[in-house]
mmCIF file of C-alpha atoms in Angstrom:
data_model
loop_
_atom_site.group_PDB
_atom_site.id
_atom_site.type_symbol
_atom_site.label_atom_id
_atom_site.label_comp_id
_atom_site.label_asym_id
_atom_site.label_seq_id
_atom_site.Cartn_x
_atom_site.Cartn_y
_atom_site.Cartn_z
ATOM 1 C CA GLU A 1 114.443 109.194 78.193
ATOM 2 C CA GLU A 2 114.406 111.188 74.955
ATOM 3 C CA ARG A 3 116.582 113.919 76.465
ATOM 4 C CA ARG A 4 118.914 111.375 78.061
ATOM 5 C CA LYS A 5 119.438 109.782 74.649
ATOM 6 C CA LEU A 6 120.297 113.181 73.121
ATOM 7 C CA ALA A 7 122.597 114.035 76.053
ATOM 8 C CA ASP A 8 124.424 110.731 75.506
ATOM 9 C CA LEU A 9 124.813 111.583 71.819
ATOM 10 C CA TYR A 10 126.216 115.019 72.688
ATOM 11 C CA ARG A 11 128.628 113.410 75.171
ATOM 12 C CA ARG A 12 129.928 110.870 72.635
ATOM 13 C CA GLU A 13 130.242 113.384 69.809
ATOM 14 C CA LEU A 14 131.825 116.181 71.868
ATOM 15 C CA LYS A 15 134.270 113.984 73.810
ATOM 16 C CA PRO A 16 137.033 114.140 71.139
ATOM 17 C CA ILE A 17 137.126 117.958 71.145
ATOM 18 C CA PRO A 18 140.160 118.745 73.337
ATOM 19 C CA TRP A 19 139.106 122.297 74.237
ATOM 20 C CA LEU A 20 135.574 121.433 75.326
ATOM 21 C CA GLU A 21 134.493 119.753 78.558
ATOM 22 C CA PRO A 22 131.094 118.024 78.514
ATOM 23 C CA PRO A 23 129.321 117.570 81.846
ATOM 24 C CA HIS A 24 130.028 114.552 83.998
ATOM 25 C CA GLU A 25 127.076 112.522 85.189
ATOM 26 C CA PRO A 26 128.041 110.119 87.996
ATOM 27 C CA ASP A 27 126.758 106.563 87.673
ATOM 28 C CA HIS A 28 124.521 107.003 90.719
ATOM 29 C CA CYS A 29 122.695 110.031 89.226
ATOM 30 C CA ARG A 30 120.100 110.539 86.522
ATOM 31 C CA GLY A 31 119.849 114.112 85.349
ATOM 32 C CA ASN A 32 116.772 115.416 83.558
ATOM 33 C CA TRP A 33 118.913 117.247 80.981
ATOM 34 C CA GLN A 34 116.892 120.431 80.882
ATOM 35 C CA SER A 35 119.831 121.764 78.853
ATOM 36 C CA TYR A 36 123.311 120.571 77.875
ATOM 37 C CA PRO A 37 126.084 122.634 79.515
ATOM 38 C CA VAL A 38 129.643 122.538 78.206
ATOM 39 C CA ARG A 39 132.743 124.288 79.488
ATOM 40 C CA ILE A 40 134.982 126.076 76.991
ATOM 41 C CA LEU A 41 138.525 125.416 78.203
ATOM 42 C CA GLU A 42 141.338 127.972 78.167
ATOM 43 C CA ARG A 43 143.065 126.187 75.272
ATOM 44 C CA SER A 44 140.045 126.825 73.032
ATOM 45 C CA PRO A 45 140.770 128.493 69.683
ATOM 46 C CA VAL A 46 137.821 130.837 70.358
ATOM 47 C CA SER A 47 136.309 132.496 73.399
ATOM 48 C CA ARG A 48 133.000 131.408 74.835
ATOM 49 C CA ASP A 49 131.315 134.497 73.397
ATOM 50 C CA GLU A 50 132.862 133.976 69.969
ATOM 51 C CA LEU A 51 131.683 130.357 69.918
ATOM 52 C CA MET A 52 128.201 131.484 70.904
ATOM 53 C CA GLN A 53 128.209 134.052 68.086
ATOM 54 C CA ARG A 54 129.451 131.551 65.503
ATOM 55 C CA LEU A 55 126.692 129.140 66.501
ATOM 56 C CA LEU A 56 124.123 131.951 66.380
ATOM 57 C CA ASP A 57 125.355 132.879 62.897
ATOM 58 C CA ALA A 58 124.580 129.253 61.970
ATOM 59 C CA GLU A 59 121.073 129.689 63.463
ATOM 60 C CA ILE A 60 121.929 127.713 66.615
ATOM 61 C CA SER A 61 120.905 129.505 69.784
ATOM 62 C CA THR A 62 122.917 129.031 72.985
ATOM 63 C CA ARG A 63 122.918 130.727 76.384
ATOM 64 C CA ARG A 64 125.368 131.524 79.121
ATOM 65 C CA GLY A 65 125.404 128.527 81.388
ATOM 66 C CA ILE A 66 126.066 130.023 84.792
ATOM 67 C CA MET A 67 124.544 133.100 86.357
ATOM 68 C CA ASN A 68 126.112 134.190 89.640
ATOM 69 C CA ALA A 69 123.853 136.179 91.939
ATOM 70 C CA HIS A 70 126.805 138.088 93.387
ATOM 71 C CA GLN A 71 127.612 139.425 89.897
ATOM 72 C CA GLU A 72 124.110 140.438 88.840
ATOM 73 C CA PRO A 73 123.414 144.193 89.075
ATOM 74 C CA ALA A 74 120.767 143.854 91.760
ATOM 75 C CA TYR A 75 123.073 141.835 94.011
ATOM 76 C CA VAL A 76 126.557 143.149 93.272
ATOM 77 C CA SER A 77 128.690 142.386 96.288
ATOM 78 C CA LEU A 78 132.108 143.298 97.553
ATOM 79 C CA PHE A 79 133.456 139.758 97.549
ATOM 80 C CA SER A 80 134.774 137.428 94.889
ATOM 81 C CA LEU A 81 133.958 133.781 94.195
ATOM 82 C CA PRO A 82 136.699 132.853 91.693
ATOM 83 C CA HIS A 83 135.506 129.325 90.838
ATOM 84 C CA SER A 84 131.965 130.533 90.200
ATOM 85 C CA GLU A 85 133.262 133.453 88.157
ATOM 86 C CA ARG A 86 135.437 131.187 85.987
ATOM 87 C CA ALA A 87 132.448 128.900 85.423
ATOM 88 C CA ARG A 88 130.273 131.873 84.498
ATOM 89 C CA ASN A 89 132.811 132.973 81.902
ATOM 90 C CA SER A 90 133.370 129.573 80.332
ATOM 91 C CA VAL A 91 130.095 127.593 80.261
ATOM 92 C CA ILE A 92 127.411 127.670 77.580
ATOM 93 C CA LEU A 93 124.158 125.775 77.256
ATOM 94 C CA LEU A 94 123.732 123.913 73.994
ATOM 95 C CA PRO A 95 120.252 123.288 72.617
ATOM 96 C CA LEU A 96 118.466 120.287 74.114
ATOM 97 C CA TYR A 97 114.694 120.110 74.019
ATOM 98 C CA THR A 98 111.823 117.699 73.657
ATOM 99 C CA GLY A 99 111.371 116.907 69.993
ATOM 100 C CA MET A 100 114.995 117.653 69.077
ATOM 101 C CA THR A 101 116.331 115.103 66.610
ATOM 102 C CA GLU A 102 119.641 113.282 66.564
ATOM 103 C CA GLY A 103 120.323 115.049 63.269
ATOM 104 C CA GLU A 104 119.928 118.417 64.957
ATOM 105 C CA VAL A 105 122.382 117.403 67.688
ATOM 106 C CA GLU A 106 124.817 116.278 65.000
ATOM 107 C CA THR A 107 124.426 119.663 63.259
ATOM 108 C CA VAL A 108 125.285 121.504 66.499
ATOM 109 C CA VAL A 109 128.314 119.259 67.022
ATOM 110 C CA LYS A 110 129.480 119.724 63.426
ATOM 111 C CA ARG A 111 129.358 123.514 63.793
ATOM 112 C CA ILE A 112 131.410 123.274 66.987
ATOM 113 C CA LYS A 113 133.958 120.968 65.327
ATOM 114 C CA ASP A 114 134.244 123.428 62.417
ATOM 115 C CA VAL A 115 135.803 125.944 64.816
#
């Protein structure tokens, strides 16, 4: 419930950012919110990697959100999965953890809005 509350706060606070797409949770589902993935849209003023670096410079750690097996060195293949590849290049995981405060979520959101 604690993580769901923080995920709801992220969703509300990030919704107005036109170049960011928060995850959609259908009414019939209840995610555990192990992390909070967001997609950086093409109209973003910064790339995914630049956003990650700016957040890191503000002491906010993020991670790539999608890891495609067919693109990892051990499994490099000869085929392409364009939707998966676009997701890999545009999704980051924002901090979301047990014990995180609403103030910390608001700090993450403020740093994103400052872009």
